[in-house]
Amino acid sequence: MELQSIKQRFGIIGNSPLLNRAMEVAVQVAPTDLTVLISGESGVGKEVFPKIIHQQSARKHGNYIAVNCGAIPEGTIDSELFGHEKGSFTGAHEARKGYFEVADGGTIFLDEVAELPLSTQVRLLRVLESGEFMKVGSSKVIKTDVRVVAATNVNIPVAIEKGNFRQDLFYRLNTVPIFVPPLRDRKEDIHLLFRKFSADFAETYRMPPLQLSEDAVRILNNYYWPGNIRQLKNVTEQMSIIERTKQIDGNILHRYLPDNEMTDMPVLYKKQEEDHLSEREILYKVLFDMKKDMTELKKIIAGLLEDGDREPTKEQTKALTIKDYGEDLLTDTTDVHEVEITTPEELSDNSDFDSHEVIEESLSLQDKEKEMIKKALEKHRGKRKSAARELGISERTLYRKIKEYSIK
Ligand SMILES: Nc1ncnc2c1ncn2[C@@H]1O[C@H](COP(=O)(O)OP(=O)(O)OP(=O)(O)O)[C@@H](O)[C@H]1O
Ligand SMILES: [Mg+2]
C-alpha cells in the first residue's frame, strides 16, 4: 500500500516485481543515514530514487542537492563540491561554500558518480568516512552531516579494473545497493508505460491518445529497449507528433524501432555480455578491426603491384571487398563505412599514390573521433548532453574533446 502511494506521489508507473523490490529497498533504507548506490542502465529511471530516499527520511526538511558529476568540468569539481577559499586559484575572488557544506543536515545526490576524477574520489571517500572535508586552498577541517546517494549506469567493477574508480570508494558507496531493472526485464510494465506516455502527450499536443494494435503490443513487449524508459517515452512522443492515424499497428511501430534491437529476430549480438562496452569502445573495436584488415589489404596490393599484370586470386579479390563493419552494433556510423579503398587498377593509374599515407590518414582514430563528435552534435542540434549520451562518453569528456579538436 505504501509503495502505491509513493508511486503516485513520484509519478512512477509500473508494477513489476523487480521495480517493486528496488522501491522497497529504497523505502527501507530511507530513514537510516546509510550511503546508497543506485545502478542500472541508462534511461531506467534512477533519478527518482534519491528523491524518494530523501523525502522518506528525517532529513526531508534539509537541503536536497543533485549534482551531475559528469557535467562539471574537472578543474572546478572540487571547488563545487567542497568550496574554496578566496584567492585559492585564479578567478577565486570570493570564498565559496561547496555543496557538502550547503547540504549539511540534508542529502546529496551524486549522479553519474563514476565520472568523478580520481583526486575528487579521494576527497569524497574522506567525507563519507569521517564527515570531514577541507575547502580548496584551505587547511581548516570542516564537519558536515550529509547523506550521500549516488547513481551510475557504468559497470563500476570494470571501471575499477581499468583504474578509473577507487575500490575503497566503491565499497563505501555501495553500502546499500539498489538495482533498477532494465525495461526488457519488466515486460508487464511496457504497455502500461506506453499508455501513460501517450495520454500525457495527447494532453500536451491536444490530440486523441495513440492506440496500439495487438501485433504492435507484441512488438513493443519483445523489443530490446536499449534506451529503456527514456527511449519508450521518446518513441511515443515521436509517433504522437508524426503519425496522422492514432491507430498504431506493427508496421508503423517498426519504423520507430531500429531493426537490430528486435528480440524476436535471430540474436544479432549478445547484448548482455556487451553491456559493459560503451558505444565508443565498440567503435574503437570496429576501427581497430578495420585497420587490421587494411594492413592485410596493403600487403595484397603490394604483392599485386610487384607481380605486374597477374590477375588477383579469388581470395585476394574477396579480401578487397569491404566488410560490413558492425552495422548491427552502431547506429549512424556511415562515416565508418566510408573508408577509401583503392583498387589495384586505380593504383597503377596513379603513379604518385602513396598507399601508406592515404590509409593512415583515413584511419586516424582522432579524425574518426572528431567526425563522430561533429556528427553527434549535428544530430542532436548542438545539445551536448544528448550528443555525449549517444557517443557513450561523459559530458565533461565531450567538452574536453570539443576544445581539444576546436570543434565549432
Ligand atoms: N517508472 C517510471 N514511470 C514513469 N516514467 C519513468 C519511470 N522511470 C523512468 N521514467 C522516465 O524515464 C526517463 C528516464 O529516467 P531517468 O532520467 O531517471 O533515467 P536514468 O536511469 O537516470 O538514466 P541515465 O543513466 O541515462 O541518466 C525520465 O523522463 C523519467 O521521468
Ligand atoms: Mg540519470
Tab-separated table of C-alpha atoms and ligand atoms in Angstrom:
chain	number	residue	atom	x	y	z
A	1	MET	CA	0.000	0.000	0.000
A	2	GLU	CA	2.784	2.361	0.990
A	3	LEU	CA	4.555	1.623	-2.295
A	4	GLN	CA	1.458	2.558	-4.299
A	5	SER	CA	1.172	5.954	-2.670
A	6	ILE	CA	4.883	6.637	-3.210
A	7	LYS	CA	4.498	5.671	-6.864
A	8	GLN	CA	1.611	8.046	-7.194
A	9	ARG	CA	3.449	10.849	-5.484
A	10	PHE	CA	6.570	10.491	-7.615
A	11	GLY	CA	4.812	9.611	-10.900
A	12	ILE	CA	6.287	6.123	-11.079
A	13	ILE	CA	4.429	3.778	-13.417
A	14	GLY	CA	4.863	0.033	-13.177
A	15	ASN	CA	4.124	-2.936	-11.048
A	16	SER	CA	6.780	-5.467	-11.930
A	17	PRO	CA	8.293	-7.421	-9.027
A	18	LEU	CA	11.799	-6.143	-9.858
A	19	LEU	CA	10.710	-2.500	-9.732
A	20	ASN	CA	8.752	-3.083	-6.519
A	21	ARG	CA	11.793	-4.752	-4.987
A	22	ALA	CA	14.030	-1.778	-5.821
A	23	MET	CA	11.455	0.588	-4.330
A	24	GLU	CA	11.073	-1.491	-1.189
A	25	VAL	CA	14.808	-1.338	-0.563
A	26	ALA	CA	14.705	2.454	-1.051
A	27	VAL	CA	11.867	2.832	1.443
A	28	GLN	CA	13.565	0.537	3.957
A	29	VAL	CA	16.893	2.315	3.818
A	30	ALA	CA	15.481	5.860	3.663
A	31	PRO	CA	15.189	6.527	7.438
A	32	THR	CA	18.790	5.425	8.047
A	33	ASP	CA	21.837	7.518	7.146
A	34	LEU	CA	23.385	4.756	5.062
A	35	THR	CA	25.007	5.579	1.748
A	36	VAL	CA	23.106	4.170	-1.241
A	37	LEU	CA	24.395	3.355	-4.706
A	38	ILE	CA	21.760	3.155	-7.420
A	39	SER	CA	22.805	1.312	-10.524
A	40	GLY	CA	21.056	0.413	-13.747
A	41	GLU	CA	21.271	1.025	-17.475
A	42	SER	CA	20.732	4.417	-18.990
A	43	GLY	CA	17.102	5.531	-19.019
A	44	VAL	CA	15.737	3.049	-16.470
A	45	GLY	CA	14.541	5.727	-14.056
A	46	LYS	CA	17.305	6.002	-11.466
A	47	GLU	CA	16.846	9.705	-10.823
A	48	VAL	CA	13.655	9.409	-8.811
A	49	PHE	CA	15.180	7.064	-6.213
A	50	PRO	CA	17.337	9.592	-4.340
A	51	LYS	CA	14.288	11.889	-4.135
A	52	ILE	CA	12.247	9.097	-2.579
A	53	ILE	CA	15.039	8.331	-0.119
A	54	HIS	CA	15.359	11.991	0.884
A	55	GLN	CA	11.599	12.508	1.223
A	56	GLN	CA	11.146	9.381	3.324
A	57	SER	CA	13.964	10.316	5.694
A	58	ALA	CA	14.228	12.555	8.732
A	59	ARG	CA	16.317	14.866	6.537
A	60	LYS	CA	13.372	15.793	4.345
A	61	HIS	CA	13.308	19.355	5.688
A	62	GLY	CA	17.003	19.727	4.973
A	63	ASN	CA	18.532	20.587	1.602
A	64	TYR	CA	18.483	18.123	-1.276
A	65	ILE	CA	21.233	18.795	-3.772
A	66	ALA	CA	21.531	16.832	-7.011
A	67	VAL	CA	24.936	17.070	-8.656
A	68	ASN	CA	25.622	15.705	-12.129
A	69	CYS	CA	29.255	14.718	-11.697
A	70	GLY	CA	29.644	14.141	-15.441
A	71	ALA	CA	28.688	17.697	-16.370
A	72	ILE	CA	31.027	19.655	-14.112
A	73	PRO	CA	34.451	20.449	-15.595
A	74	GLU	CA	37.286	18.569	-13.929
A	75	GLY	CA	39.019	21.793	-12.910
A	76	THR	CA	36.116	23.118	-10.825
A	77	ILE	CA	34.520	19.991	-9.414
A	78	ASP	CA	36.438	20.019	-6.104
A	79	SER	CA	35.531	23.634	-5.552
A	80	GLU	CA	31.856	22.993	-6.398
A	81	LEU	CA	31.611	20.038	-4.036
A	82	PHE	CA	33.779	21.276	-1.187
A	83	GLY	CA	34.017	25.036	-1.711
A	84	HIS	CA	37.134	27.197	-1.913
A	85	GLU	CA	38.917	29.983	-0.102
A	86	LYS	CA	39.341	33.420	-1.574
A	87	GLY	CA	42.421	33.524	-3.810
A	88	SER	CA	42.894	29.734	-3.823
A	89	PHE	CA	43.092	29.780	-7.623
A	90	THR	CA	42.951	32.333	-10.444
A	91	GLY	CA	39.447	33.720	-10.538
A	92	ALA	CA	38.589	32.762	-6.939
A	93	HIS	CA	37.731	36.350	-5.992
A	94	GLU	CA	35.452	35.322	-3.161
A	95	ALA	CA	35.339	32.373	-0.798
A	96	ARG	CA	32.593	29.969	-1.735
A	97	LYS	CA	30.657	27.276	0.097
A	98	GLY	CA	30.597	23.867	-1.527
A	99	TYR	CA	27.606	21.542	-1.803
A	100	PHE	CA	28.809	19.440	1.114
A	101	GLU	CA	28.603	22.482	3.343
A	102	VAL	CA	25.282	23.719	1.952
A	103	ALA	CA	23.696	20.280	2.260
A	104	ASP	CA	24.635	19.941	5.955
A	105	GLY	CA	21.658	18.141	7.523
A	106	GLY	CA	20.332	17.119	4.115
A	107	THR	CA	21.061	14.799	1.204
A	108	ILE	CA	23.430	14.999	-1.743
A	109	PHE	CA	22.656	13.036	-4.887
A	110	LEU	CA	25.836	12.344	-6.851
A	111	ASP	CA	24.589	11.400	-10.297
A	112	GLU	CA	26.990	9.746	-12.761
A	113	VAL	CA	29.367	9.201	-9.862
A	114	ALA	CA	31.752	7.092	-11.966
A	115	GLU	CA	32.709	10.301	-13.797
A	116	LEU	CA	34.396	11.806	-10.740
A	117	PRO	CA	38.128	12.395	-11.200
A	118	LEU	CA	40.306	10.158	-9.017
A	119	SER	CA	41.517	13.096	-6.914
A	120	THR	CA	37.917	14.058	-6.104
A	121	GLN	CA	37.177	10.428	-5.276
A	122	VAL	CA	39.786	10.661	-2.506
A	123	ARG	CA	38.094	13.741	-1.010
A	124	LEU	CA	34.702	12.075	-1.292
A	125	LEU	CA	35.918	8.965	0.499
A	126	ARG	CA	37.188	11.100	3.342
A	127	VAL	CA	33.935	12.971	3.822
A	128	LEU	CA	31.982	9.703	3.674
A	129	GLU	CA	34.178	8.107	6.297
A	130	SER	CA	34.645	10.946	8.723
A	131	GLY	CA	32.136	13.631	7.785
A	132	GLU	CA	35.145	15.926	7.374
A	133	PHE	CA	36.476	17.878	4.435
A	134	MET	CA	38.621	20.895	3.593
A	135	LYS	CA	37.831	23.678	1.172
A	136	VAL	CA	40.135	24.012	-1.818
A	137	GLY	CA	43.055	26.188	-0.709
A	138	SER	CA	42.357	25.766	2.989
A	139	SER	CA	43.769	23.505	5.669
A	140	LYS	CA	40.877	24.021	8.062
A	141	VAL	CA	38.824	20.879	8.611
A	142	ILE	CA	35.077	21.388	8.321
A	143	LYS	CA	32.476	18.979	9.684
A	144	THR	CA	29.301	18.189	7.827
A	145	ASP	CA	26.375	15.824	8.250
A	146	VAL	CA	25.345	14.822	4.761
A	147	ARG	CA	23.669	11.699	3.482
A	148	VAL	CA	25.029	10.603	0.109
A	149	VAL	CA	23.048	8.788	-2.554
A	150	ALA	CA	24.952	8.067	-5.766
A	151	ALA	CA	23.888	6.714	-9.150
A	152	THR	CA	25.677	5.243	-12.119
A	153	ASN	CA	24.969	3.465	-15.381
A	154	VAL	CA	28.588	2.379	-15.564
A	155	ASN	CA	29.739	-1.069	-14.532
A	156	ILE	CA	31.919	0.103	-11.633
A	157	PRO	CA	33.881	-3.138	-11.116
A	158	VAL	CA	35.036	-2.770	-14.741
A	159	ALA	CA	35.940	0.890	-14.084
A	160	ILE	CA	37.942	-0.261	-11.039
A	161	GLU	CA	39.820	-2.776	-13.163
A	162	LYS	CA	40.676	-0.048	-15.642
A	163	GLY	CA	41.964	2.150	-12.815
A	164	ASN	CA	39.240	4.769	-13.249
A	165	PHE	CA	37.441	4.200	-9.976
A	166	ARG	CA	38.754	3.603	-6.469
A	167	GLN	CA	37.824	0.270	-4.991
A	168	ASP	CA	37.665	1.623	-1.436
A	169	LEU	CA	35.217	4.319	-2.533
A	170	PHE	CA	33.082	1.741	-4.329
A	171	TYR	CA	32.777	-0.363	-1.155
A	172	ARG	CA	31.960	2.738	0.839
A	173	LEU	CA	29.305	3.972	-1.602
A	174	ASN	CA	27.833	0.558	-2.164
A	175	THR	CA	26.771	0.106	1.479
A	176	VAL	CA	23.227	-0.397	0.227
A	177	PRO	CA	22.995	-1.213	-3.480
A	178	ILE	CA	19.748	-0.639	-5.379
A	179	PHE	CA	19.460	-2.081	-8.847
A	180	VAL	CA	16.905	-0.512	-11.149
A	181	PRO	CA	15.970	-3.186	-13.710
A	182	PRO	CA	16.073	-2.629	-17.473
A	183	LEU	CA	12.725	-2.285	-19.230
A	184	ARG	CA	13.113	-5.625	-21.039
A	185	ASP	CA	13.033	-7.320	-17.638
A	186	ARG	CA	9.810	-5.522	-16.753
A	187	LYS	CA	7.725	-6.559	-19.725
A	188	GLU	CA	4.478	-6.239	-17.783
A	189	ASP	CA	5.165	-2.514	-17.384
A	190	ILE	CA	5.850	-1.703	-21.026
A	191	HIS	CA	2.277	-1.313	-22.279
A	192	LEU	CA	1.313	0.461	-19.060
A	193	LEU	CA	4.086	2.998	-19.558
A	194	PHE	CA	3.170	3.431	-23.215
A	195	ARG	CA	-0.456	4.215	-22.295
A	196	LYS	CA	0.642	6.707	-19.671
A	197	PHE	CA	3.054	8.483	-22.035
A	198	SER	CA	0.596	8.559	-24.932
A	199	ALA	CA	-2.091	10.019	-22.629
A	200	ASP	CA	0.397	12.662	-21.434
A	201	PHE	CA	1.450	13.599	-24.971
A	202	ALA	CA	-2.185	13.625	-26.112
A	203	GLU	CA	-2.794	16.254	-23.492
A	204	THR	CA	0.334	18.224	-24.323
A	205	TYR	CA	-0.362	18.248	-28.057
A	206	ARG	CA	-4.164	18.370	-27.721
A	207	MET	CA	-4.999	15.256	-29.697
A	208	PRO	CA	-6.540	11.837	-29.030
A	209	PRO	CA	-4.103	9.325	-27.480
A	210	LEU	CA	-2.413	6.645	-29.590
A	211	GLN	CA	-3.947	3.159	-29.626
A	212	LEU	CA	-1.877	0.035	-30.282
A	213	SER	CA	-2.968	-2.990	-32.345
A	214	GLU	CA	-2.307	-6.464	-30.933
A	215	ASP	CA	0.776	-7.026	-33.073
A	216	ALA	CA	2.110	-3.599	-32.098
A	217	VAL	CA	1.788	-4.547	-28.412
A	218	ARG	CA	3.642	-7.787	-29.134
A	219	ILE	CA	6.473	-5.896	-30.859
A	220	LEU	CA	6.633	-3.386	-28.018
A	221	ASN	CA	6.925	-6.215	-25.493
A	222	ASN	CA	9.599	-8.103	-27.400
A	223	TYR	CA	11.780	-5.156	-28.273
A	224	TYR	CA	15.162	-4.957	-26.535
A	225	TRP	CA	14.761	-1.314	-25.391
A	226	PRO	CA	18.450	-0.409	-25.158
A	227	GLY	CA	17.447	3.127	-24.107
A	228	ASN	CA	14.862	1.802	-21.671
A	229	ILE	CA	12.038	4.057	-20.441
A	230	ARG	CA	13.623	7.180	-21.909
A	231	GLN	CA	13.543	5.536	-25.347
A	232	LEU	CA	9.951	4.332	-24.919
A	233	LYS	CA	8.942	7.853	-23.963
A	234	ASN	CA	10.754	9.339	-26.986
A	235	VAL	CA	9.237	6.822	-29.397
A	236	THR	CA	5.772	7.550	-28.012
A	237	GLU	CA	6.306	11.268	-28.401
A	238	GLN	CA	7.623	10.936	-31.949
A	239	MET	CA	4.638	8.820	-33.012
A	240	SER	CA	2.222	11.184	-31.280
A	241	ILE	CA	3.559	14.077	-33.316
A	242	ILE	CA	4.337	12.472	-36.654
A	243	GLU	CA	1.589	9.879	-37.227
A	244	ARG	CA	-1.733	11.166	-38.524
A	245	THR	CA	-3.558	7.991	-37.583
A	246	LYS	CA	-3.882	7.292	-33.896
A	247	GLN	CA	-4.225	3.543	-34.583
A	248	ILE	CA	-0.656	2.283	-34.426
A	249	ASP	CA	-0.065	-1.143	-35.967
A	250	GLY	CA	3.090	-3.250	-36.156
A	251	ASN	CA	4.215	-1.705	-39.459
A	252	ILE	CA	4.065	1.821	-38.164
A	253	LEU	CA	5.748	0.912	-34.884
A	254	HIS	CA	8.581	-0.869	-36.701
A	255	ARG	CA	9.581	2.404	-38.337
A	256	TYR	CA	10.410	3.864	-34.951
A	257	LEU	CA	12.424	0.928	-33.616
A	258	PRO	CA	15.833	0.071	-35.107
A	259	ASP	CA	15.613	-3.484	-36.501
A	260	ASN	CA	18.704	-4.830	-34.845
A	261	GLU	CA	17.188	-4.453	-31.397
A	262	MET	CA	14.237	-6.747	-32.101
A	263	THR	CA	14.486	-9.647	-29.732
A	264	ASP	CA	12.067	-11.736	-31.763
A	265	MET	CA	14.613	-11.763	-34.590
A	266	PRO	CA	17.693	-14.009	-34.619
A	267	VAL	CA	20.108	-12.876	-31.954
A	268	LEU	CA	22.460	-10.462	-33.662
A	269	TYR	CA	24.642	-9.842	-30.721
A	270	LYS	CA	24.788	-10.886	-27.129
A	271	LYS	CA	23.743	-7.599	-25.646
A	272	GLN	CA	24.033	-8.844	-22.053
A	273	GLU	CA	27.738	-9.511	-22.420
A	274	GLU	CA	28.301	-6.260	-24.225
A	275	ASP	CA	26.567	-4.088	-21.681
A	276	HIS	CA	29.888	-3.072	-20.212
A	277	LEU	CA	31.160	-1.933	-23.602
A	278	SER	CA	30.329	1.658	-24.300
A	279	GLU	CA	29.419	2.652	-27.852
A	280	ARG	CA	32.784	4.337	-28.101
A	281	GLU	CA	34.585	1.162	-27.117
A	282	ILE	CA	32.623	-0.752	-29.720
A	283	LEU	CA	33.525	1.890	-32.268
A	284	TYR	CA	37.197	1.622	-31.393
A	285	LYS	CA	37.000	-2.137	-31.689
A	286	VAL	CA	35.452	-1.778	-35.115
A	287	LEU	CA	38.119	0.708	-36.168
A	288	PHE	CA	40.946	-1.492	-34.939
A	289	ASP	CA	39.480	-4.459	-36.820
A	290	MET	CA	39.301	-2.278	-39.912
A	291	LYS	CA	42.896	-1.216	-39.503
A	292	LYS	CA	43.986	-4.859	-39.251
A	293	ASP	CA	42.115	-5.651	-42.446
A	294	MET	CA	43.692	-2.645	-44.139
A	295	THR	CA	47.184	-3.861	-43.284
A	296	GLU	CA	46.323	-7.160	-44.925
A	297	LEU	CA	44.954	-5.335	-47.940
A	298	LYS	CA	48.121	-3.266	-48.205
A	299	LYS	CA	50.180	-6.446	-48.285
A	300	ILE	CA	47.978	-7.928	-51.000
A	301	ILE	CA	48.110	-4.743	-53.069
A	302	ALA	CA	51.879	-4.503	-52.697
A	303	GLY	CA	52.101	-8.127	-53.847
A	304	LEU	CA	49.880	-7.417	-56.844
A	305	LEU	CA	51.919	-4.397	-57.849
A	306	GLU	CA	55.096	-6.429	-57.671
A	307	ASP	CA	53.573	-9.209	-59.759
A	308	GLY	CA	52.707	-6.731	-62.502
A	309	ASP	CA	49.704	-7.691	-64.606
A	310	ARG	CA	48.982	-11.032	-62.966
A	311	GLU	CA	45.270	-11.419	-62.131
A	312	PRO	CA	44.453	-11.291	-58.409
A	313	THR	CA	43.487	-14.636	-56.883
A	314	LYS	CA	39.938	-15.306	-55.740
A	315	GLU	CA	40.937	-14.858	-52.076
A	316	GLN	CA	42.622	-11.580	-52.860
A	317	THR	CA	39.569	-10.254	-54.674
A	318	LYS	CA	37.427	-11.325	-51.752
A	319	ALA	CA	39.716	-9.582	-49.312
A	320	LEU	CA	39.361	-6.401	-51.313
A	321	THR	CA	35.609	-6.346	-50.822
A	322	ILE	CA	34.852	-4.046	-47.957
A	323	LYS	CA	33.292	-5.702	-44.966
A	324	ASP	CA	30.159	-4.611	-43.224
A	325	TYR	CA	31.721	-3.312	-40.066
A	326	GLY	CA	29.404	-3.802	-37.174
A	327	GLU	CA	26.362	-2.173	-38.696
A	328	ASP	CA	24.296	-4.028	-36.140
A	329	LEU	CA	26.194	-2.509	-33.255
A	330	LEU	CA	26.188	1.138	-34.068
A	331	THR	CA	23.588	3.485	-35.295
A	332	ASP	CA	24.501	6.288	-37.632
A	333	THR	CA	28.074	5.265	-38.329
A	334	THR	CA	28.063	5.982	-42.043
A	335	ASP	CA	31.476	7.577	-41.840
A	336	VAL	CA	32.987	4.365	-40.512
A	337	HIS	CA	31.986	2.680	-43.750
A	338	GLU	CA	33.420	5.396	-45.898
A	339	VAL	CA	36.978	4.185	-45.901
A	340	GLU	CA	38.584	4.819	-49.239
A	341	ILE	CA	39.533	1.580	-50.888
A	342	THR	CA	41.582	1.976	-53.991
A	343	THR	CA	41.572	-0.942	-56.409
A	344	PRO	CA	44.840	-2.246	-57.949
A	345	GLU	CA	43.762	-0.760	-61.334
A	346	GLU	CA	43.387	2.708	-59.880
A	347	LEU	CA	46.672	2.224	-58.120
A	348	SER	CA	48.641	1.528	-61.263
A	349	ASP	CA	46.970	4.517	-62.975
A	350	ASN	CA	48.178	6.828	-60.285
A	351	SER	CA	51.933	6.650	-60.101
A	352	ASP	CA	52.476	9.000	-57.155
A	353	PHE	CA	49.922	7.256	-54.988
A	354	ASP	CA	51.229	6.652	-51.543
A	355	SER	CA	49.058	3.907	-50.153
A	356	HIS	CA	50.542	4.177	-46.659
A	357	GLU	CA	49.780	7.877	-46.444
A	358	VAL	CA	46.117	7.595	-47.507
A	359	ILE	CA	45.337	4.636	-45.348
A	360	GLU	CA	46.952	6.142	-42.291
A	361	GLU	CA	45.051	9.351	-42.757
A	362	SER	CA	41.580	7.947	-43.230
A	363	LEU	CA	42.000	5.574	-40.324
A	364	SER	CA	43.311	8.013	-37.744
A	365	LEU	CA	41.305	7.377	-34.594
A	366	GLN	CA	41.424	11.056	-33.732
A	367	ASP	CA	39.962	12.039	-37.087
A	368	LYS	CA	37.251	9.444	-36.684
A	369	GLU	CA	36.541	10.577	-33.170
A	370	LYS	CA	36.344	14.187	-34.286
A	371	GLU	CA	33.998	13.232	-37.095
A	372	MET	CA	31.802	11.190	-34.755
A	373	ILE	CA	31.618	14.082	-32.290
A	374	LYS	CA	30.682	16.525	-35.049
A	375	LYS	CA	28.026	14.140	-36.331
A	376	ALA	CA	26.594	13.554	-32.894
A	377	LEU	CA	26.461	17.303	-32.216
A	378	GLU	CA	24.780	17.909	-35.562
A	379	LYS	CA	22.291	15.117	-34.978
A	380	HIS	CA	21.366	16.491	-31.572
A	381	ARG	CA	21.394	20.091	-32.809
A	382	GLY	CA	24.262	21.082	-30.577
A	383	LYS	CA	22.768	19.567	-27.420
A	384	ARG	CA	25.875	18.333	-25.686
A	385	LYS	CA	24.112	16.193	-23.134
A	386	SER	CA	22.316	14.132	-25.795
A	387	ALA	CA	25.379	14.011	-28.043
A	388	ALA	CA	27.530	12.766	-25.154
A	389	ARG	CA	24.933	10.127	-24.331
A	390	GLU	CA	24.879	8.917	-27.923
A	391	LEU	CA	28.674	8.798	-28.061
A	392	GLY	CA	28.812	6.876	-24.802
A	393	ILE	CA	31.079	9.445	-23.164
A	394	SER	CA	30.517	11.835	-20.312
A	395	GLU	CA	29.531	15.437	-20.917
A	396	ARG	CA	32.815	16.512	-19.409
A	397	THR	CA	34.832	14.342	-21.782
A	398	LEU	CA	32.795	15.806	-24.628
A	399	TYR	CA	33.578	19.385	-23.529
A	400	ARG	CA	37.240	18.482	-23.351
A	401	LYS	CA	37.244	16.889	-26.793
A	402	ILE	CA	35.354	19.800	-28.365
A	403	LYS	CA	38.050	22.093	-27.029
A	404	GLU	CA	40.883	19.734	-27.958
A	405	TYR	CA	39.678	19.381	-31.553
A	406	SER	CA	38.480	23.001	-31.761
A	407	ILE	CA	35.064	21.869	-32.934
A	408	LYS	CA	32.782	24.815	-33.605
B	1	LIG	N1	8.611	4.105	-13.692
B	1	LIG	C1	8.539	5.207	-14.435
B	1	LIG	N2	7.348	5.763	-14.695
B	1	LIG	C2	7.263	6.862	-15.479
B	1	LIG	N3	8.306	7.475	-16.032
B	1	LIG	C3	9.510	6.976	-15.802
B	1	LIG	C4	9.697	5.825	-14.983
B	1	LIG	N4	11.014	5.537	-14.930
B	1	LIG	C5	11.611	6.474	-15.683
B	1	LIG	N5	10.734	7.329	-16.200
B	1	LIG	C6	11.054	8.462	-17.092
B	1	LIG	O1	12.067	7.995	-17.982
B	1	LIG	C7	13.045	8.997	-18.234
B	1	LIG	C8	14.426	8.480	-17.888
B	1	LIG	O2	14.570	8.323	-16.491
B	1	LIG	P1	15.876	8.824	-15.701
B	1	LIG	O3	16.270	10.174	-16.195
B	1	LIG	O4	15.627	8.665	-14.252
B	1	LIG	O5	16.933	7.756	-16.228
B	1	LIG	P2	18.340	7.356	-15.609
B	1	LIG	O6	18.227	5.984	-15.082
B	1	LIG	O7	18.799	8.424	-14.686
B	1	LIG	O8	19.249	7.308	-16.928
B	1	LIG	P3	20.777	7.827	-17.151
B	1	LIG	O9	21.655	6.776	-16.529
B	1	LIG	O10	20.910	7.857	-18.640
B	1	LIG	O11	20.903	9.173	-16.520
B	1	LIG	C9	12.607	10.202	-17.402
B	1	LIG	O12	11.878	11.069	-18.248
B	1	LIG	C10	11.707	9.611	-16.345
B	1	LIG	O13	10.740	10.533	-15.925
B	2	MG	MG	20.243	9.953	-14.933
